[in-house]
PDB file of C-alpha atoms and ligand atoms in Angstrom:
ATOM      1  CA  VAL A 171     -82.692 207.281 186.545  1.00 96.00           C
ATOM      2  CA  THR A 172     -85.563 205.079 187.402  1.00 98.00           C
ATOM      3  CA  THR A 173     -85.108 201.373 188.197  1.00 98.00           C
ATOM      4  CA  GLU A 174     -87.768 198.915 189.182  1.00 98.00           C
ATOM      5  CA  THR A 175     -86.309 196.766 191.918  1.00 98.00           C
ATOM      6  CA  GLU A 176     -87.556 193.215 192.735  1.00 98.00           C
ATOM      7  CA  HIS A 177     -86.401 192.805 196.404  1.00 98.00           C
ATOM      8  CA  ALA A 178     -84.901 194.707 199.147  1.00 98.00           C
ATOM      9  CA  GLU A 179     -81.307 193.566 198.277  1.00 98.00           C
ATOM     10  CA  HIS A 180     -81.738 195.179 194.813  1.00 98.00           C
ATOM     11  CA  THR A 181     -82.770 198.574 196.409  1.00 98.00           C
ATOM     12  CA  GLU A 182     -79.882 198.252 198.731  1.00 98.00           C
ATOM     13  CA  ALA A 183     -77.488 197.905 195.783  1.00 98.00           C
ATOM     14  CA  LEU A 184     -78.901 200.978 194.251  1.00 98.00           C
ATOM     15  CA  GLY A 185     -78.206 202.888 197.464  1.00 98.00           C
ATOM     16  CA  ALA A 186     -74.661 201.471 197.430  1.00 98.00           C
ATOM     17  CA  LYS A 187     -74.075 202.651 193.771  1.00 98.00           C
ATOM     18  CA  LEU A 188     -75.126 206.110 194.728  1.00 98.00           C
ATOM     19  CA  ALA A 189     -72.974 206.072 197.764  1.00 98.00           C
ATOM     20  CA  GLY A 190     -69.835 205.568 195.648  1.00 97.00           C
ATOM     21  CA  GLY A 191     -70.078 209.119 194.278  1.00 97.00           C
ATOM     22  CA  LEU A 192     -70.723 210.867 197.579  1.00 98.00           C
ATOM     23  CA  ARG A 193     -68.198 213.097 199.462  1.00 98.00           C
ATOM     24  CA  PRO A 194     -68.343 214.620 203.081  1.00 98.00           C
ATOM     25  CA  GLY A 195     -70.800 217.404 203.167  1.00 97.00           C
ATOM     26  CA  ASP A 196     -73.245 215.880 200.676  1.00 98.00           C
ATOM     27  CA  VAL A 197     -76.818 215.271 201.634  1.00 97.00           C
ATOM     28  CA  VAL A 198     -79.259 212.922 199.928  1.00 98.00           C
ATOM     29  CA  VAL A 199     -82.953 213.235 200.450  1.00 97.00           C
ATOM     30  CA  VAL A 200     -85.047 210.212 200.368  1.00 97.00           C
ATOM     31  CA  SER A 201     -88.862 210.349 199.767  1.00 97.00           C
ATOM     32  CA  GLY A 202     -91.567 207.738 199.429  1.00 97.00           C
ATOM     33  CA  ASP A 203     -94.743 206.286 201.161  1.00 95.00           C
ATOM     34  CA  LEU A 204     -94.527 204.245 204.431  1.00 94.00           C
ATOM     35  CA  GLY A 205     -92.648 200.985 203.733  1.00 96.00           C
ATOM     36  CA  SER A 206     -91.557 201.973 200.341  1.00 98.00           C
ATOM     37  CA  GLY A 207     -87.886 201.087 201.088  1.00 98.00           C
ATOM     38  CA  LYS A 208     -86.324 204.477 202.167  1.00 98.00           C
ATOM     39  CA  THR A 209     -84.407 203.010 205.082  1.00 98.00           C
ATOM     40  CA  THR A 210     -83.553 199.921 202.931  1.00 98.00           C
ATOM     41  CA  PHE A 211     -81.982 202.113 200.420  1.00 98.00           C
ATOM     42  CA  VAL A 212     -80.011 204.206 203.105  1.00 98.00           C
ATOM     43  CA  ARG A 213     -78.790 200.871 204.521  1.00 98.00           C
ATOM     44  CA  GLY A 214     -77.181 199.902 201.271  1.00 98.00           C
ATOM     45  CA  ALA A 215     -75.605 203.288 201.069  1.00 98.00           C
ATOM     46  CA  CYS A 216     -74.281 203.097 204.619  1.00 98.00           C
ATOM     47  CA  ARG A 217     -72.747 199.549 203.929  1.00 98.00           C
ATOM     48  CA  ALA A 218     -70.943 200.820 201.036  1.00 98.00           C
ATOM     49  CA  LEU A 219     -69.550 203.633 203.168  1.00 98.00           C
ATOM     50  CA  GLY A 220     -68.348 201.194 205.636  1.00 98.00           C
ATOM     51  CA  VAL A 221     -70.980 201.262 208.324  1.00 98.00           C
ATOM     52  CA  GLU A 222     -71.206 197.750 209.915  1.00 97.00           C
ATOM     53  CA  GLY A 223     -73.739 198.151 212.696  1.00 95.00           C
ATOM     54  CA  PRO A 224     -77.531 198.307 212.278  1.00 95.00           C
ATOM     55  CA  VAL A 225     -79.037 200.965 210.125  1.00 97.00           C
ATOM     56  CA  THR A 226     -82.731 201.625 211.207  1.00 96.00           C
ATOM     57  CA  SER A 227     -84.925 204.610 211.110  1.00 89.00           C
ATOM     58  CA  PRO A 228     -84.341 206.834 214.015  1.00 86.00           C
ATOM     59  CA  THR A 229     -87.619 206.963 216.276  1.00 83.00           C
ATOM     60  CA  PHE A 230     -86.890 208.716 219.534  1.00 84.00           C
ATOM     61  CA  THR A 231     -84.676 211.354 217.941  1.00 88.00           C
ATOM     62  CA  ILE A 232     -84.574 212.939 214.474  1.00 91.00           C
ATOM     63  CA  GLY A 233     -81.313 211.330 213.604  1.00 95.00           C
ATOM     64  CA  HIS A 234     -78.367 208.963 214.083  1.00 95.00           C
ATOM     65  CA  VAL A 235     -74.770 209.490 213.355  1.00 97.00           C
ATOM     66  CA  LEU A 236     -73.137 206.316 212.059  1.00 98.00           C
ATOM     67  CA  SER A 237     -69.368 205.606 211.839  1.00 98.00           C
ATOM     68  CA  GLY A 238     -67.963 204.156 208.555  1.00 98.00           C
ATOM     69  CA  ARG A 239     -65.053 205.138 206.579  1.00 97.00           C
ATOM     70  CA  VAL A 240     -66.693 208.531 206.891  1.00 98.00           C
ATOM     71  CA  GLU A 241     -69.346 209.568 209.360  1.00 98.00           C
ATOM     72  CA  VAL A 242     -72.838 209.321 208.222  1.00 98.00           C
ATOM     73  CA  ALA A 243     -75.881 211.336 209.586  1.00 98.00           C
ATOM     74  CA  HIS A 244     -79.244 209.371 209.022  1.00 98.00           C
ATOM     75  CA  LEU A 245     -82.345 211.612 209.748  1.00 95.00           C
ATOM     76  CA  ASP A 246     -85.910 210.857 209.578  1.00 94.00           C
ATOM     77  CA  LEU A 247     -88.187 213.807 209.847  1.00 91.00           C
ATOM     78  CA  TYR A 248     -91.519 212.060 209.810  1.00 88.00           C
ATOM     79  CA  ARG A 249     -92.463 213.226 213.182  1.00 81.00           C
ATOM     80  CA  LEU A 250     -91.336 216.724 212.797  1.00 81.00           C
ATOM     81  CA  ALA A 251     -94.544 218.155 211.568  1.00 70.00           C
ATOM     82  CA  THR A 252     -93.045 221.504 211.155  1.00 71.00           C
ATOM     83  CA  LEU A 253     -89.658 222.983 212.013  1.00 71.00           C
ATOM     84  CA  GLU A 254     -91.416 226.025 213.393  1.00 73.00           C
ATOM     85  CA  GLY A 255     -90.566 226.425 217.013  1.00 75.00           C
ATOM     86  CA  GLU A 256     -87.681 224.042 216.680  1.00 76.00           C
ATOM     87  CA  ASP A 257     -84.060 225.181 217.180  1.00 78.00           C
ATOM     88  CA  PRO A 258     -82.899 226.309 213.731  1.00 74.00           C
ATOM     89  CA  GLY A 259     -79.731 224.502 214.463  1.00 83.00           C
ATOM     90  CA  LEU A 260     -81.401 221.232 214.748  1.00 86.00           C
ATOM     91  CA  LEU A 261     -80.403 219.900 211.419  1.00 91.00           C
ATOM     92  CA  ASP A 262     -77.206 221.522 211.176  1.00 91.00           C
ATOM     93  CA  ASP A 263     -76.186 219.549 214.400  1.00 93.00           C
ATOM     94  CA  TYR A 264     -76.442 216.314 212.273  1.00 95.00           C
ATOM     95  CA  LEU A 265     -75.606 217.624 208.760  1.00 96.00           C
ATOM     96  CA  THR A 266     -72.018 218.766 209.145  1.00 96.00           C
ATOM     97  CA  ALA A 267     -69.631 219.317 206.380  1.00 97.00           C
ATOM     98  CA  GLU A 268     -67.530 216.204 207.582  1.00 98.00           C
ATOM     99  CA  ARG A 269     -70.591 213.920 207.200  1.00 98.00           C
ATOM    100  CA  ILE A 270     -72.463 212.373 204.351  1.00 98.00           C
ATOM    101  CA  GLY A 271     -76.222 212.857 205.278  1.00 98.00           C
ATOM    102  CA  PHE A 272     -79.309 210.955 204.339  1.00 98.00           C
ATOM    103  CA  VAL A 273     -82.634 212.506 205.229  1.00 96.00           C
ATOM    104  CA  GLU A 274     -85.963 210.392 204.971  1.00 96.00           C
ATOM    105  CA  TRP A 275     -89.339 212.440 205.035  1.00 92.00           C
ATOM    106  CA  PRO A 276     -87.243 215.553 204.089  1.00 89.00           C
ATOM    107  CA  ALA A 277     -90.448 217.821 203.042  1.00 82.00           C
ATOM    108  CA  VAL A 278     -90.609 219.854 206.353  1.00 76.00           C
ATOM    109  CA  GLY A 279     -86.909 220.413 206.475  1.00 75.00           C
ATOM    110  CA  GLU A 280     -86.220 220.983 202.848  1.00 79.00           C
ATOM    111  CA  ARG A 281     -85.612 224.658 202.852  1.00 78.00           C
ATOM    112  CA  ALA A 282     -83.131 224.239 205.739  1.00 82.00           C
ATOM    113  CA  LEU A 283     -81.204 221.450 204.095  1.00 89.00           C
ATOM    114  CA  PRO A 284     -77.628 222.122 203.205  1.00 86.00           C
ATOM    115  CA  ARG A 285     -76.007 220.937 199.777  1.00 92.00           C
ATOM    116  CA  VAL A 286     -78.728 218.310 198.409  1.00 96.00           C
ATOM    117  CA  VAL A 287     -76.698 216.358 195.849  1.00 97.00           C
ATOM    118  CA  ALA A 288     -79.238 213.738 195.057  1.00 97.00           C
ATOM    119  CA  ARG A 289     -83.101 213.123 195.478  1.00 97.00           C
ATOM    120  CA  VAL A 290     -84.334 209.518 195.685  1.00 98.00           C
ATOM    121  CA  THR A 291     -87.943 208.705 195.313  1.00 98.00           C
ATOM    122  CA  LEU A 292     -89.365 205.362 195.965  1.00 98.00           C
ATOM    123  CA  GLU A 293     -92.747 203.983 195.114  1.00 98.00           C
ATOM    124  CA  HIS A 294     -94.628 200.635 195.765  1.00 98.00           C
ATOM    125  CA  ALA A 295     -95.161 198.753 192.514  1.00 98.00           C
ATOM    126  CA  GLY A 296     -97.034 195.704 193.519  1.00 97.00           C
ATOM    127  CA  GLY A 297     -95.647 192.976 196.145  1.00 97.00           C
ATOM    128  CA  ASP A 298     -92.000 193.395 196.522  1.00 98.00           C
ATOM    129  CA  ARG A 299     -91.423 195.564 193.481  1.00 98.00           C
ATOM    130  CA  ARG A 300     -90.438 199.211 194.007  1.00 98.00           C
ATOM    131  CA  ARG A 301     -89.878 201.943 191.545  1.00 98.00           C
ATOM    132  CA  VAL A 302     -86.802 203.849 192.576  1.00 98.00           C
ATOM    133  CA  SER A 303     -85.759 207.155 191.143  1.00 98.00           C
ATOM    134  CA  VAL A 304     -82.453 208.638 191.754  1.00 98.00           C
ATOM    135  CA  GLU A 305     -81.869 212.113 190.451  1.00 98.00           C
ATOM    136  CA  THR A 306     -78.397 213.718 191.020  1.00 95.00           C
ATOM    137  CA  GLU A 307     -78.048 217.353 190.894  1.00 86.00           C
TER     138      GLU A 307
HETATM  139  N1  ATP B 456     -87.864 195.987 196.262  1.00 90.98           N
HETATM  140  C1  ATP B 456     -87.810 196.372 197.486  1.00 90.98           C
HETATM  141  N2  ATP B 456     -87.080 197.367 197.780  1.00 90.98           N
HETATM  142  C2  ATP B 456     -87.164 197.752 199.177  1.00 90.98           C
HETATM  143  N3  ATP B 456     -87.635 197.220 200.306  1.00 90.98           N
HETATM  144  C3  ATP B 456     -88.409 196.109 199.830  1.00 90.98           C
HETATM  145  C4  ATP B 456     -88.448 195.743 198.576  1.00 90.98           C
HETATM  146  N4  ATP B 456     -89.189 194.463 198.667  1.00 90.98           N
HETATM  147  C5  ATP B 456     -89.549 194.428 199.742  1.00 90.98           C
HETATM  148  N5  ATP B 456     -89.018 195.303 200.743  1.00 90.98           N
HETATM  149  C6  ATP B 456     -89.267 195.198 202.168  1.00 90.98           C
HETATM  150  O1  ATP B 456     -90.098 196.483 202.436  1.00 90.98           O
HETATM  151  C7  ATP B 456     -89.739 197.147 203.700  1.00 90.98           C
HETATM  152  C8  ATP B 456     -89.305 198.394 203.526  1.00 90.98           C
HETATM  153  O2  ATP B 456     -88.962 199.100 204.657  1.00 90.98           O
HETATM  154  P1  ATP B 456     -88.178 200.289 204.984  1.00 90.98           P
HETATM  155  O3  ATP B 456     -88.025 200.509 206.483  1.00 90.98           O
HETATM  156  O4  ATP B 456     -86.936 200.341 204.212  1.00 90.98           O
HETATM  157  O5  ATP B 456     -89.249 201.535 204.397  1.00 90.98           O
HETATM  158  P2  ATP B 456     -89.244 203.040 204.662  1.00 90.98           P
HETATM  159  O6  ATP B 456     -89.679 203.602 203.446  1.00 90.98           O
HETATM  160  O7  ATP B 456     -87.972 203.517 205.186  1.00 90.98           O
HETATM  161  O8  ATP B 456     -90.447 203.043 205.824  1.00 90.98           O
HETATM  162  P3  ATP B 456     -90.790 204.402 206.763  1.00 90.98           P
HETATM  163  O9  ATP B 456     -91.730 205.314 206.114  1.00 90.98           O
HETATM  164  O10 ATP B 456     -91.523 203.506 207.933  1.00 90.98           O
HETATM  165  O11 ATP B 456     -89.543 204.860 207.303  1.00 90.98           O
HETATM  166  C9  ATP B 456     -88.598 196.158 204.275  1.00 90.98           C
HETATM  167  O12 ATP B 456     -89.278 195.335 205.137  1.00 90.98           O
HETATM  168  C10 ATP B 456     -87.984 195.464 203.037  1.00 90.98           C
HETATM  169  O13 ATP B 456     -87.404 194.344 203.368  1.00 90.98           O
HETATM  170 MG1   MG B 457     -87.555 204.477 207.177  1.00 90.98          MG
END
């Protein structure tokens, strides 16, 4: 399903809607250019899952673990050019069966990701507009 959003809150609402159908162990990959709204989408999902604190892209680590009604793992693999030479358990440490996972810039880790249940793609569409595509498996 593709939706054109007009502002950040609308993109957050799409994240919240997706979150309603997620269960522990599920992983959602979130792709799109810089500033397209990946973290905004994830923030909306996290709020719906009961996360109250800030939801920002991890910068000094590949991921954050947030507490809501369930634990949420929020990963950003942007700086991880390749998983080669990294500990193969790196992603598994975050994406456990008890947590719901969101992965921004998933490409490098795609083959190592467990149980991807949805793929979200965001595109700039001029000004504050974004084209948000949500595909569930
Ligand atoms: N329709 C919209 N949907 C989402 N974000 C929007 C929209 N309109 C404006 N914005 C703004 O665009 C910015 C998107 O930033 P965000 O950090 O979510 O992007 P990102 O894709 O995660 O970037 P990065 O690649 O750096 O991780 C925010 O400042 C947000 O308020
Ligand atoms: Mg981001």
